[in-house]
Each structure stands twice: as C-alpha cells, then as structure tokens.
Amino acid sequence: MSTHAMRPNDSDAIAGSDAPVPRIVSRTIPIDPLNPSVTALIDLLPAQAPLAWVRRGDGIVGWGEIARFEATGSERFTQLAAAWNEMRSQAIIRDEVIRPGTGPVAFGTIGFSQATSAPSVLVVPRVVVGRRDGQAWLTVMTTADAPFTGPLELSDLAEDREPVHEPGNVTFGTGSLSESQWTDVVATAIELIHGETLEKIVLARDVVARTEHPIDVRHLLGNLASLYENCWTFCVDGMVGATPELLVRTEKGLITSRVLAGTVQRSGDEETDTAHAAILAHSSKDLEEHEYAVRSVAQALRPYCSSMNVPETPFVLHLPNVLHLATDIAAVVDTAQGATSLSLASALHPTAAVCGTPTSVAAETILEIEGMDRSRYAGPVGWMGADGDGEWGIALRSAELDPHDPRQIRLFAGCGIVAASDPEAELAETHAKFAPMTQALLA
C-alpha cells in the first residue's frame, strides 16, 4: 500500500509505503442552507479532482487532498481500512453538527478484482460540504502540523471555480471487444451455464468516447444529478457515474442494501412501460437472476447482523433509461462483530448482481472469458466517516476518465447471464445501460 499526505496549498507530498499516516484536525460547523437545486452541492466543486456522492440534492462533496491511500491485490480492503483506522484514531475532531457525513470523511473507489490494473483508493479531502434534510454543513480538514487558523467561511475555502466547460463533439469507438466478439463471449457463458458449471454470470463490456475538448467532470456530474436524481451520483479519483444500486449503508447500527437484478429497457411511452413493468415482475428469467443476487447479499450480511428483513417479492424500480427488479434489505448490526461500512462492503463484494453464482466460479470465469480489465467498474464506491458508518454503492452506470488523455473516457455496462439469456438481447441491454453516461456527455 502507498500513502500520500498533502498539506493545504502545498505541492510537496510524502509518498511511499513507509510514509507516516498524517494526524488530521477536523472541524465541522453548520452553514446556511444551500439553494434547493439537486445540483447545489455539485455547483460548488472546482474543476480539479472533485469528489462527490449526491442523491436528490443531498449528500457530500469535497475538494483538496489531505491524504490518499492506495492498495492493490487481495488485501486491498484490509489495507485501506487499516490506514483509515489509524488516521481516524489519531484525529482531533470538533463536530458541531454530528450527522452522517460530518467529521472526517474519506471518499473511496475499489477495484473490482485483485487482478485489476487500477489501484483501490481512499481520498481524504481538505474541504467537505454536505447537506441532508435541509441542513447543510462545512468540514475543514488539515494536518496537525499545519492547522487551519482562519474563519470557517465557505466563500473563503472554495477553490477558484472556472466556468463548467462542455466537451464539444463526442465520438464513440470500440472498447476492448467488438459487439460481435462480446456476443460470442455471452454465447460461451450460456454454454457453461447449460453445462452446469455456472448458474449465473455477469459479463461487462466497454466503449471509448473521445471528446473535442478536455472533459470537465462537473459537466458530467451536473447532468447525471439532474437526469438521474434517484441514483447516487458519484465521482472519486476519475470514476464517475450515477449508480442505482446501494451496496451497503451503515448508520447508527442499521444496515441497508438495495439489490438490483433483472432489467428491461424503457420505451419512452408510459403505457408501454407499465406493461413492461408487469412483464418484468413475472419474468421467470429475470426473477431467477434477481433471486441469485438477493440470496448472495443476504448470505454475506447475515454473520454481521443480529436481525434481518429480506422481502419475499421484489419491486420494480423505474429509472429514466431502464426498469429494474429491486429488493431493499434491512438489518441490525451485531455490535459484537465490530463491522464498519467498509468491512461490510468487503464482505459483500462481489455480489451475484455484478459477478454471478457460484461467486468464486463466476469471478474466475470473468477473468478467463470477458476480455477486458474492469478496473474499478462494478466495485464499491462511496464514503465513510470516522465512526465507520458510511455509504458504498456499486460503480455501475459509470465511466473512468483516462488519466493520460483529458479527451478520453471509458464507459462500462454489464448484464446478468442465465440459462435463458439471448446474446443479442443482452447486447441491447448494454446499450440501455450506457445511456446515463452517453447522455451526460452529450447533454
């Protein structure tokens, strides 16, 4: 694992695996309510390395960087958790608000597998602004050897905010596999399922977008938050998207998780979509796929819970581009287990909704046949606080900015494959799932 500790307005960094974890000083104060817009938080962000986790206008955003922790391989969750635990155990905290998302906060994005090329990352920002249920707050974090001594005023702490720039003309090109190559992979997976090697496998594909001008991630975030306000709009270390799937939330001893599996594309006609929703709710293929996903989440959570509620029947979640079968699982933390939001995310990942059943076999098969590096796509993304509570979604309906080319971005989409799947129908589903990011680029 590597750590980088940054002082405010200082370009020098302490880097390397032996770098000490900085002691931070965190102060949180209430601030005047923000305007009611769903993009009010995003509108505060600077162009450089913004951090965001926003839904229906509530959530947290951040900028600046006090510390960064990176990890790879099979121990990435454990290493990141250990670094954050060390930092928060030494932190000096003054919190005048005491709500979820106040106090010291780390934003994170985790690689899908131990084989991915991209590191898993926790970023501790210099400034965090949050809003929940009409109450807004400001958190400033500094290192103990360079404490912030000025007044806590949002206007004084905002970075120089350039106007949001549009990307101009956008062209889309083939990703790791062509469409015909990907449908061949799906056909191979269906054969394996019929051969009883697997019950379900989730296969993903990518496309590459090139833009006329450098990509301003705030342009994407604002469009996603406006178009998909019921999803969690996120941005962490170049991963950006609007996920409909909450992997896990922990808050004062309560656990919630939203499981999605089973999808149909929307037609744009309300009457037709109502009919499609009824068909989806009774589709044996989609109900089978959904059952695998719910079972995997419930089984993974159960050891950490004293009680759990798993609805017997899913509901249909209506999003602008697709309809999903959805189940909200609720549970009570077993305090003896000492679980945090990140440790629960580790226990849950990967779920059947993004990997398959049996999970270990599906994960190995994905590496063998999928034909691309998922990077942080379909991995946990979100935030956690000093008390271990936090929210982690699954990085779906997402894209990854190219760190070497500001005019290039890689879009991802995936589908659950079961015995009754049809390769061409699954390809069509990926087009529907690319829609949020293509709309965000083109809007």
Short mmCIF file of C-alpha atoms in Angstrom, two decimals:
data_model
loop_
_atom_site.label_atom_id
_atom_site.label_comp_id
_atom_site.label_asym_id
_atom_site.label_seq_id
_atom_site.Cartn_x
_atom_site.Cartn_y
_atom_site.Cartn_z
CA MET A 1 0.00 0.00 0.00
CA SER A 2 1.13 3.55 -0.64
CA THR A 3 0.13 6.72 1.17
CA HIS A 4 0.37 10.33 0.14
CA ALA A 5 -0.12 13.12 2.67
CA MET A 6 -0.76 16.64 1.40
CA ARG A 7 -0.72 19.91 3.27
CA PRO A 8 -3.20 22.56 2.15
CA ASN A 9 -1.80 24.65 -0.72
CA ASP A 10 1.45 22.67 -0.65
CA SER A 11 2.68 20.79 -3.71
CA ASP A 12 5.19 18.68 -1.75
CA ALA A 13 3.96 15.19 -0.85
CA ILE A 14 5.13 12.46 1.45
CA ALA A 15 4.87 9.27 -0.60
CA GLY A 16 5.79 5.61 -0.29
CA SER A 17 4.74 2.57 1.69
CA ASP A 18 6.69 3.74 4.76
CA ALA A 19 5.20 7.23 4.82
CA PRO A 20 3.55 8.01 8.14
CA VAL A 21 -0.20 8.48 8.26
CA PRO A 22 -0.73 12.19 8.97
CA ARG A 23 -2.56 13.32 12.08
CA ILE A 24 -5.53 15.37 10.97
CA VAL A 25 -7.52 18.14 12.61
CA SER A 26 -11.17 18.22 11.56
CA ARG A 27 -13.74 20.88 12.32
CA THR A 28 -17.40 20.78 11.21
CA ILE A 29 -19.82 23.68 11.52
CA PRO A 30 -23.39 24.28 10.32
CA ILE A 31 -23.76 26.69 7.40
CA ASP A 32 -26.68 28.48 5.80
CA PRO A 33 -28.96 26.22 3.78
CA LEU A 34 -27.95 25.77 0.16
CA ASN A 35 -30.37 26.50 -2.64
CA PRO A 36 -32.82 23.62 -3.19
CA SER A 37 -31.42 22.58 -6.58
CA VAL A 38 -30.39 18.92 -6.98
CA THR A 39 -27.05 20.22 -8.26
CA ALA A 40 -26.43 22.74 -5.46
CA LEU A 41 -23.60 20.68 -3.96
CA ILE A 42 -22.06 19.86 -7.33
CA ASP A 43 -22.18 23.55 -8.28
CA LEU A 44 -19.62 24.21 -5.52
CA LEU A 45 -16.97 21.91 -6.99
CA PRO A 46 -13.73 23.05 -8.63
CA ALA A 47 -12.63 21.50 -11.91
CA GLN A 48 -9.59 19.80 -10.39
CA ALA A 49 -10.18 16.36 -8.82
CA PRO A 50 -13.72 16.90 -7.47
CA LEU A 51 -15.24 14.36 -5.08
CA ALA A 52 -18.97 13.71 -4.95
CA TRP A 53 -21.65 11.45 -3.51
CA VAL A 54 -25.07 13.04 -4.09
CA ARG A 55 -28.67 11.82 -4.38
CA ARG A 56 -31.76 14.02 -4.74
CA GLY A 57 -29.58 17.02 -3.90
CA ASP A 58 -28.42 15.62 -0.56
CA GLY A 59 -25.02 14.09 0.16
CA ILE A 60 -21.45 15.30 0.36
CA VAL A 61 -18.89 16.81 -2.00
CA GLY A 62 -15.23 17.53 -1.40
CA TRP A 63 -12.07 19.01 -2.84
CA GLY A 64 -8.42 19.36 -1.98
CA GLU A 65 -6.42 16.41 -0.67
CA ILE A 66 -5.04 15.92 2.83
CA ALA A 67 -4.21 12.26 2.35
CA ARG A 68 -4.50 9.47 -0.19
CA PHE A 69 -4.26 5.75 0.47
CA GLU A 70 -3.83 3.25 -2.33
CA ALA A 71 -3.88 -0.54 -2.31
CA THR A 72 -3.95 -3.40 -4.80
CA GLY A 73 -4.41 -7.15 -4.70
CA SER A 74 -6.48 -9.41 -2.49
CA GLU A 75 -5.83 -7.38 0.69
CA ARG A 76 -6.91 -4.03 -0.76
CA PHE A 77 -9.95 -3.66 1.53
CA THR A 78 -7.98 -4.62 4.64
CA GLN A 79 -5.08 -2.30 3.84
CA LEU A 80 -7.31 0.68 3.15
CA ALA A 81 -9.35 0.04 6.30
CA ALA A 82 -6.17 -0.19 8.40
CA ALA A 83 -4.85 3.12 7.04
CA TRP A 84 -8.16 4.89 7.66
CA ASN A 85 -8.47 3.39 11.15
CA GLU A 86 -5.00 4.65 12.03
CA MET A 87 -5.79 8.13 10.75
CA ARG A 88 -9.17 8.44 12.48
CA SER A 89 -7.81 7.06 15.76
CA GLN A 90 -5.31 9.93 15.91
CA ALA A 91 -7.62 12.63 14.56
CA ILE A 92 -8.54 15.74 16.50
CA ILE A 93 -12.26 16.20 15.82
CA ARG A 94 -14.60 19.06 16.58
CA ASP A 95 -18.04 18.40 15.16
CA GLU A 96 -20.84 20.89 15.82
CA VAL A 97 -23.38 19.09 13.61
CA ILE A 98 -22.99 15.33 14.28
CA ARG A 99 -24.86 13.88 11.33
CA PRO A 100 -23.93 11.17 8.83
CA GLY A 101 -21.19 12.67 6.66
CA THR A 102 -19.89 15.17 9.22
CA GLY A 103 -16.47 15.00 10.82
CA PRO A 104 -13.52 13.42 8.98
CA VAL A 105 -14.58 11.72 5.75
CA ALA A 106 -12.79 9.58 3.19
CA PHE A 107 -14.12 9.02 -0.33
CA GLY A 108 -13.26 5.67 -1.89
CA THR A 109 -13.29 3.66 -5.10
CA ILE A 110 -12.29 -0.01 -5.02
CA GLY A 111 -11.06 -2.23 -7.85
CA PHE A 112 -13.47 -4.93 -8.98
CA SER A 113 -10.94 -7.74 -8.58
CA GLN A 114 -7.49 -8.31 -7.20
CA ALA A 115 -6.26 -8.64 -10.79
CA THR A 116 -7.33 -5.17 -11.92
CA SER A 117 -4.64 -2.77 -13.02
CA ALA A 118 -6.10 0.28 -11.27
CA PRO A 119 -5.38 0.84 -7.56
CA SER A 120 -8.12 0.98 -4.98
CA VAL A 121 -8.12 4.43 -3.40
CA LEU A 122 -9.29 6.34 -0.33
CA VAL A 123 -9.05 10.13 -0.63
CA VAL A 124 -9.32 12.39 2.42
CA PRO A 125 -10.31 15.87 1.16
CA ARG A 126 -9.35 19.24 2.59
CA VAL A 127 -12.90 20.60 2.40
CA VAL A 128 -16.25 18.78 2.57
CA VAL A 129 -19.67 20.37 2.15
CA GLY A 130 -22.74 18.32 2.95
CA ARG A 131 -26.50 18.61 3.04
CA ARG A 132 -29.17 16.37 4.50
CA ASP A 133 -32.86 17.06 5.12
CA GLY A 134 -32.41 20.80 4.67
CA GLN A 135 -29.40 21.12 6.98
CA ALA A 136 -26.02 21.99 5.47
CA TRP A 137 -22.55 21.84 6.95
CA LEU A 138 -18.91 22.55 6.21
CA THR A 139 -15.95 20.42 7.29
CA VAL A 140 -12.34 21.55 7.02
CA MET A 141 -9.53 19.04 7.49
CA THR A 142 -5.88 19.96 7.94
CA THR A 143 -2.79 18.24 9.27
CA ALA A 144 -1.90 18.81 12.91
CA ASP A 145 1.42 20.43 11.99
CA ALA A 146 -0.33 22.95 9.72
CA PRO A 147 -3.71 23.70 11.33
CA PHE A 148 -6.21 25.99 9.67
CA THR A 149 -6.40 29.21 11.67
CA GLY A 150 -8.77 31.35 9.61
CA PRO A 151 -12.53 31.71 9.97
CA LEU A 152 -14.62 28.88 8.60
CA GLU A 153 -16.36 30.55 5.69
CA LEU A 154 -17.36 28.57 2.62
CA SER A 155 -16.65 31.51 0.36
CA ASP A 156 -13.06 31.72 1.64
CA LEU A 157 -12.43 27.98 1.28
CA ALA A 158 -13.82 27.49 -2.23
CA GLU A 159 -11.24 26.85 -4.90
CA ASP A 160 -11.00 29.16 -7.88
CA ARG A 161 -14.02 27.88 -9.75
CA GLU A 162 -13.77 28.11 -13.51
CA PRO A 163 -16.99 28.02 -15.54
CA VAL A 164 -18.08 24.49 -16.43
CA HIS A 165 -16.84 23.55 -19.89
CA GLU A 166 -18.74 21.34 -22.32
CA PRO A 167 -16.86 18.56 -24.11
CA GLY A 168 -17.88 19.61 -27.62
CA ASN A 169 -18.29 16.91 -30.26
CA VAL A 170 -18.19 13.36 -28.90
CA THR A 171 -17.36 10.23 -30.87
CA PHE A 172 -17.72 6.67 -29.61
CA GLY A 173 -15.39 3.83 -30.54
CA THR A 174 -14.94 0.13 -29.90
CA GLY A 175 -13.64 -0.81 -26.48
CA SER A 176 -11.84 -3.99 -25.52
CA LEU A 177 -14.12 -6.15 -27.70
CA SER A 178 -16.32 -5.51 -30.71
CA GLU A 179 -20.05 -6.12 -30.36
CA SER A 180 -19.83 -9.40 -32.27
CA GLN A 181 -16.90 -10.57 -30.14
CA TRP A 182 -18.85 -9.74 -26.98
CA THR A 183 -21.98 -11.63 -28.06
CA ASP A 184 -19.70 -14.62 -28.76
CA VAL A 185 -18.49 -14.36 -25.15
CA VAL A 186 -22.10 -14.30 -23.95
CA ALA A 187 -22.84 -17.42 -26.02
CA THR A 188 -19.84 -19.15 -24.43
CA ALA A 189 -21.16 -18.24 -20.98
CA ILE A 190 -24.60 -19.66 -21.78
CA GLU A 191 -22.95 -22.93 -22.82
CA LEU A 192 -21.12 -23.06 -19.49
CA ILE A 193 -24.40 -22.49 -17.65
CA HIS A 194 -26.11 -25.27 -19.58
CA GLY A 195 -23.10 -27.44 -18.76
CA GLU A 196 -23.84 -26.75 -15.05
CA THR A 197 -20.51 -25.03 -14.49
CA LEU A 198 -22.40 -21.87 -13.50
CA GLU A 199 -25.88 -20.78 -12.55
CA LYS A 200 -25.35 -17.13 -13.47
CA ILE A 201 -22.52 -14.91 -14.66
CA VAL A 202 -22.39 -11.13 -15.16
CA LEU A 203 -20.47 -10.03 -18.23
CA ALA A 204 -19.46 -6.44 -18.92
CA ARG A 205 -18.23 -4.53 -21.94
CA ASP A 206 -16.76 -1.11 -22.56
CA VAL A 207 -16.77 1.60 -25.21
CA VAL A 208 -14.38 4.52 -25.53
CA ALA A 209 -15.56 8.09 -26.01
CA ARG A 210 -13.36 10.84 -27.50
CA THR A 211 -14.29 14.48 -26.95
CA GLU A 212 -13.41 17.63 -28.85
CA HIS A 213 -12.37 19.48 -25.69
CA PRO A 214 -10.90 18.25 -22.38
CA ILE A 215 -13.58 16.64 -20.25
CA ASP A 216 -14.85 18.74 -17.33
CA VAL A 217 -16.17 16.12 -14.93
CA ARG A 218 -18.51 18.71 -13.39
CA HIS A 219 -20.39 18.77 -16.70
CA LEU A 220 -20.99 15.04 -16.33
CA LEU A 221 -21.91 15.26 -12.64
CA GLY A 222 -24.42 18.06 -13.14
CA ASN A 223 -26.15 16.21 -15.96
CA LEU A 224 -26.22 12.91 -14.07
CA ALA A 225 -27.59 14.50 -10.90
CA SER A 226 -30.34 16.23 -12.89
CA LEU A 227 -31.28 13.31 -15.15
CA TYR A 228 -30.91 10.52 -12.56
CA GLU A 229 -31.73 12.18 -9.25
CA ASN A 230 -32.93 8.88 -7.71
CA CYS A 231 -29.48 7.38 -8.26
CA TRP A 232 -26.29 8.10 -6.33
CA THR A 233 -24.17 10.44 -8.45
CA PHE A 234 -20.50 9.91 -7.62
CA CYS A 235 -17.00 10.99 -8.54
CA VAL A 236 -13.87 9.60 -6.91
CA ASP A 237 -10.39 9.55 -8.44
CA GLY A 238 -11.63 9.63 -12.02
CA MET A 239 -14.51 7.17 -11.57
CA VAL A 240 -17.77 8.96 -12.32
CA GLY A 241 -21.34 7.78 -12.67
CA ALA A 242 -24.87 7.57 -11.28
CA THR A 243 -25.43 4.19 -9.67
CA PRO A 244 -28.91 2.88 -8.87
CA GLU A 245 -27.50 0.18 -6.60
CA LEU A 246 -26.57 0.78 -2.96
CA LEU A 247 -24.21 -1.98 -1.86
CA VAL A 248 -24.39 -1.09 1.82
CA ARG A 249 -25.20 1.81 4.12
CA THR A 250 -24.48 1.72 7.85
CA GLU A 251 -25.97 4.34 10.14
CA LYS A 252 -26.17 4.11 13.93
CA GLY A 253 -26.38 0.33 13.98
CA LEU A 254 -28.71 -0.08 11.00
CA ILE A 255 -27.73 -1.65 7.67
CA THR A 256 -29.49 -1.17 4.36
CA SER A 257 -28.70 -2.61 0.95
CA ARG A 258 -30.52 -2.21 -2.37
CA VAL A 259 -30.19 -5.19 -4.72
CA LEU A 260 -30.90 -4.81 -8.43
CA ALA A 261 -31.01 -7.65 -10.96
CA GLY A 262 -33.40 -8.18 -13.83
CA THR A 263 -33.72 -5.38 -16.36
CA VAL A 264 -35.86 -4.19 -19.25
CA GLN A 265 -35.25 -1.12 -21.40
CA ARG A 266 -37.80 1.69 -21.23
CA SER A 267 -39.68 2.59 -24.37
CA GLY A 268 -40.47 6.22 -23.62
CA ASP A 269 -44.20 5.53 -23.70
CA GLU A 270 -45.82 5.42 -20.26
CA GLU A 271 -48.47 2.86 -21.16
CA THR A 272 -45.94 0.57 -22.81
CA ASP A 273 -43.54 0.88 -19.87
CA THR A 274 -46.32 -0.01 -17.42
CA ALA A 275 -46.91 -3.17 -19.43
CA HIS A 276 -43.17 -3.88 -19.49
CA ALA A 277 -43.02 -3.46 -15.71
CA ALA A 278 -45.76 -6.06 -15.27
CA ILE A 279 -43.95 -8.46 -17.59
CA LEU A 280 -40.65 -7.90 -15.74
CA ALA A 281 -42.29 -8.57 -12.37
CA HIS A 282 -43.42 -12.01 -13.62
CA SER A 283 -40.48 -12.93 -15.87
CA SER A 284 -39.05 -16.28 -14.76
CA LYS A 285 -35.67 -15.43 -16.32
CA ASP A 286 -35.41 -12.07 -14.52
CA LEU A 287 -36.82 -13.38 -11.24
CA GLU A 288 -34.23 -16.18 -11.30
CA GLU A 289 -31.43 -13.68 -11.87
CA HIS A 290 -32.79 -11.45 -9.10
CA GLU A 291 -33.11 -14.33 -6.62
CA TYR A 292 -29.42 -15.19 -7.03
CA ALA A 293 -28.44 -11.58 -6.32
CA VAL A 294 -30.65 -11.20 -3.23
CA ARG A 295 -29.51 -14.51 -1.81
CA SER A 296 -25.83 -13.60 -2.18
CA VAL A 297 -26.27 -10.28 -0.34
CA ALA A 298 -28.34 -11.79 2.47
CA GLN A 299 -25.88 -14.64 2.99
CA ALA A 300 -22.90 -12.28 3.08
CA LEU A 301 -24.56 -9.89 5.57
CA ARG A 302 -26.05 -12.47 7.92
CA PRO A 303 -22.88 -13.15 10.01
CA TYR A 304 -22.67 -9.45 10.89
CA CYS A 305 -26.32 -8.92 11.83
CA SER A 306 -28.49 -9.64 14.85
CA SER A 307 -31.65 -9.47 12.71
CA MET A 308 -32.52 -9.05 9.04
CA ASN A 309 -35.54 -8.34 6.88
CA VAL A 310 -35.48 -9.67 3.30
CA PRO A 311 -38.72 -9.03 1.37
CA GLU A 312 -40.04 -12.10 -0.41
CA THR A 313 -41.04 -10.22 -3.56
CA PRO A 314 -39.05 -7.56 -5.44
CA PHE A 315 -40.50 -4.27 -6.60
CA VAL A 316 -39.97 -2.62 -9.98
CA LEU A 317 -37.64 0.38 -9.83
CA HIS A 318 -38.40 2.93 -12.57
CA LEU A 319 -35.36 4.81 -13.88
CA PRO A 320 -35.28 7.11 -16.90
CA ASN A 321 -33.50 4.54 -19.09
CA VAL A 322 -34.47 1.12 -17.68
CA LEU A 323 -36.74 -0.76 -15.30
CA HIS A 324 -35.13 -2.98 -12.66
CA LEU A 325 -36.32 -5.63 -10.27
CA ALA A 326 -35.22 -4.32 -6.86
CA THR A 327 -35.16 -5.53 -3.26
CA ASP A 328 -34.28 -3.40 -0.22
CA ILE A 329 -32.69 -5.46 2.55
CA ALA A 330 -32.64 -4.02 6.08
CA ALA A 331 -30.71 -5.37 9.05
CA VAL A 332 -29.44 -4.55 12.55
CA VAL A 333 -25.70 -4.70 13.20
CA ASP A 334 -24.42 -7.30 15.64
CA THR A 335 -22.28 -4.96 17.73
CA ALA A 336 -20.04 -7.83 18.82
CA GLN A 337 -18.76 -8.11 15.25
CA GLY A 338 -17.42 -4.54 15.14
CA ALA A 339 -18.34 -4.16 11.47
CA THR A 340 -17.86 -0.90 9.58
CA SER A 341 -19.34 0.18 6.27
CA LEU A 342 -16.06 -0.67 4.51
CA SER A 343 -15.71 -4.09 6.14
CA LEU A 344 -19.30 -4.89 5.15
CA ALA A 345 -18.61 -3.71 1.60
CA SER A 346 -15.65 -6.09 1.58
CA ALA A 347 -17.81 -8.96 2.83
CA LEU A 348 -20.47 -8.26 0.20
CA HIS A 349 -18.25 -7.68 -2.82
CA PRO A 350 -18.67 -9.06 -5.38
CA THR A 351 -22.38 -9.81 -5.21
CA ALA A 352 -24.17 -12.07 -7.65
CA ALA A 353 -25.63 -8.90 -9.20
CA VAL A 354 -22.21 -7.93 -10.59
CA CYS A 355 -20.38 -11.26 -10.64
CA GLY A 356 -22.53 -14.39 -10.68
CA THR A 357 -23.35 -17.66 -8.92
CA PRO A 358 -21.40 -19.51 -7.58
CA THR A 359 -19.44 -16.32 -6.99
CA SER A 360 -15.95 -17.81 -6.92
CA VAL A 361 -16.51 -19.76 -10.13
CA ALA A 362 -18.11 -16.75 -11.83
CA ALA A 363 -15.23 -14.48 -10.80
CA GLU A 364 -12.67 -16.87 -12.27
CA THR A 365 -14.71 -17.26 -15.45
CA ILE A 366 -15.00 -13.49 -15.88
CA LEU A 367 -11.21 -13.22 -15.84
CA GLU A 368 -10.95 -16.03 -18.36
CA ILE A 369 -13.56 -15.02 -20.96
CA GLU A 370 -14.67 -11.40 -20.52
CA GLY A 371 -11.75 -9.95 -22.45
CA MET A 372 -11.25 -6.68 -20.59
CA ASP A 373 -9.91 -5.17 -17.38
CA ARG A 374 -12.88 -3.88 -15.37
CA SER A 375 -10.68 -1.52 -13.36
CA ARG A 376 -12.97 -0.01 -10.66
CA TYR A 377 -16.18 -0.64 -12.65
CA ALA A 378 -18.70 -2.63 -10.56
CA GLY A 379 -16.52 -2.25 -7.48
CA PRO A 380 -17.59 -0.40 -4.32
CA VAL A 381 -17.61 3.39 -4.49
CA GLY A 382 -18.69 5.83 -1.79
CA TRP A 383 -17.54 7.27 1.51
CA MET A 384 -17.01 6.50 5.18
CA GLY A 385 -16.70 8.60 8.32
CA ALA A 386 -14.62 8.47 11.47
CA ASP A 387 -17.20 6.28 13.24
CA GLY A 388 -17.04 3.68 10.46
CA ASP A 389 -20.51 4.48 9.15
CA GLY A 390 -20.87 5.36 5.50
CA GLU A 391 -22.45 4.59 2.15
CA TRP A 392 -20.99 2.38 -0.55
CA GLY A 393 -22.65 1.93 -3.90
CA ILE A 394 -21.67 -0.31 -6.78
CA ALA A 395 -19.89 1.63 -9.53
CA LEU A 396 -22.48 0.99 -12.24
CA ARG A 397 -23.76 3.34 -14.99
CA SER A 398 -20.25 4.63 -14.80
CA ALA A 399 -17.13 5.62 -16.68
CA GLU A 400 -13.45 6.12 -15.98
CA LEU A 401 -11.55 9.19 -17.08
CA ASP A 402 -8.27 8.49 -18.84
CA PRO A 403 -5.50 9.81 -16.53
CA HIS A 404 -3.21 10.34 -19.53
CA ASP A 405 -5.66 11.81 -22.04
CA PRO A 406 -8.11 14.52 -20.88
CA ARG A 407 -10.24 14.00 -24.01
CA GLN A 408 -10.88 10.30 -23.49
CA ILE A 409 -13.24 8.41 -21.19
CA ARG A 410 -14.11 4.71 -20.94
CA LEU A 411 -17.78 3.75 -20.46
CA PHE A 412 -18.93 0.45 -18.93
CA ALA A 413 -22.09 -1.67 -18.95
CA GLY A 414 -22.87 -5.23 -17.90
CA CYS A 415 -25.62 -7.86 -17.94
CA GLY A 416 -26.55 -10.88 -15.87
CA ILE A 417 -26.41 -14.04 -17.97
CA VAL A 418 -28.53 -17.07 -17.06
CA ALA A 419 -29.61 -20.17 -18.98
CA ALA A 420 -32.48 -18.36 -20.72
CA SER A 421 -30.37 -15.41 -21.89
CA ASP A 422 -30.10 -14.41 -25.53
CA PRO A 423 -26.79 -12.80 -26.67
CA GLU A 424 -28.43 -10.18 -28.89
CA ALA A 425 -30.93 -9.23 -26.20
CA GLU A 426 -28.08 -8.86 -23.69
CA LEU A 427 -26.21 -6.62 -26.15
CA ALA A 428 -29.30 -4.43 -26.43
CA GLU A 429 -29.42 -4.23 -22.65
CA THR A 430 -25.85 -2.89 -22.54
CA HIS A 431 -26.89 -0.10 -24.92
CA ALA A 432 -29.62 0.87 -22.46
CA LYS A 433 -27.14 0.83 -19.59
CA PHE A 434 -24.66 3.02 -21.45
CA ALA A 435 -27.39 5.67 -21.72
CA PRO A 436 -26.73 7.59 -18.46
CA MET A 437 -23.09 8.26 -19.34
CA THR A 438 -23.71 8.94 -23.03
CA GLN A 439 -26.49 11.36 -22.07
CA ALA A 440 -24.20 13.06 -19.55
CA LEU A 441 -21.57 13.56 -22.24
CA LEU A 442 -23.95 14.74 -24.94
CA ALA A 443 -26.39 16.87 -22.91
#
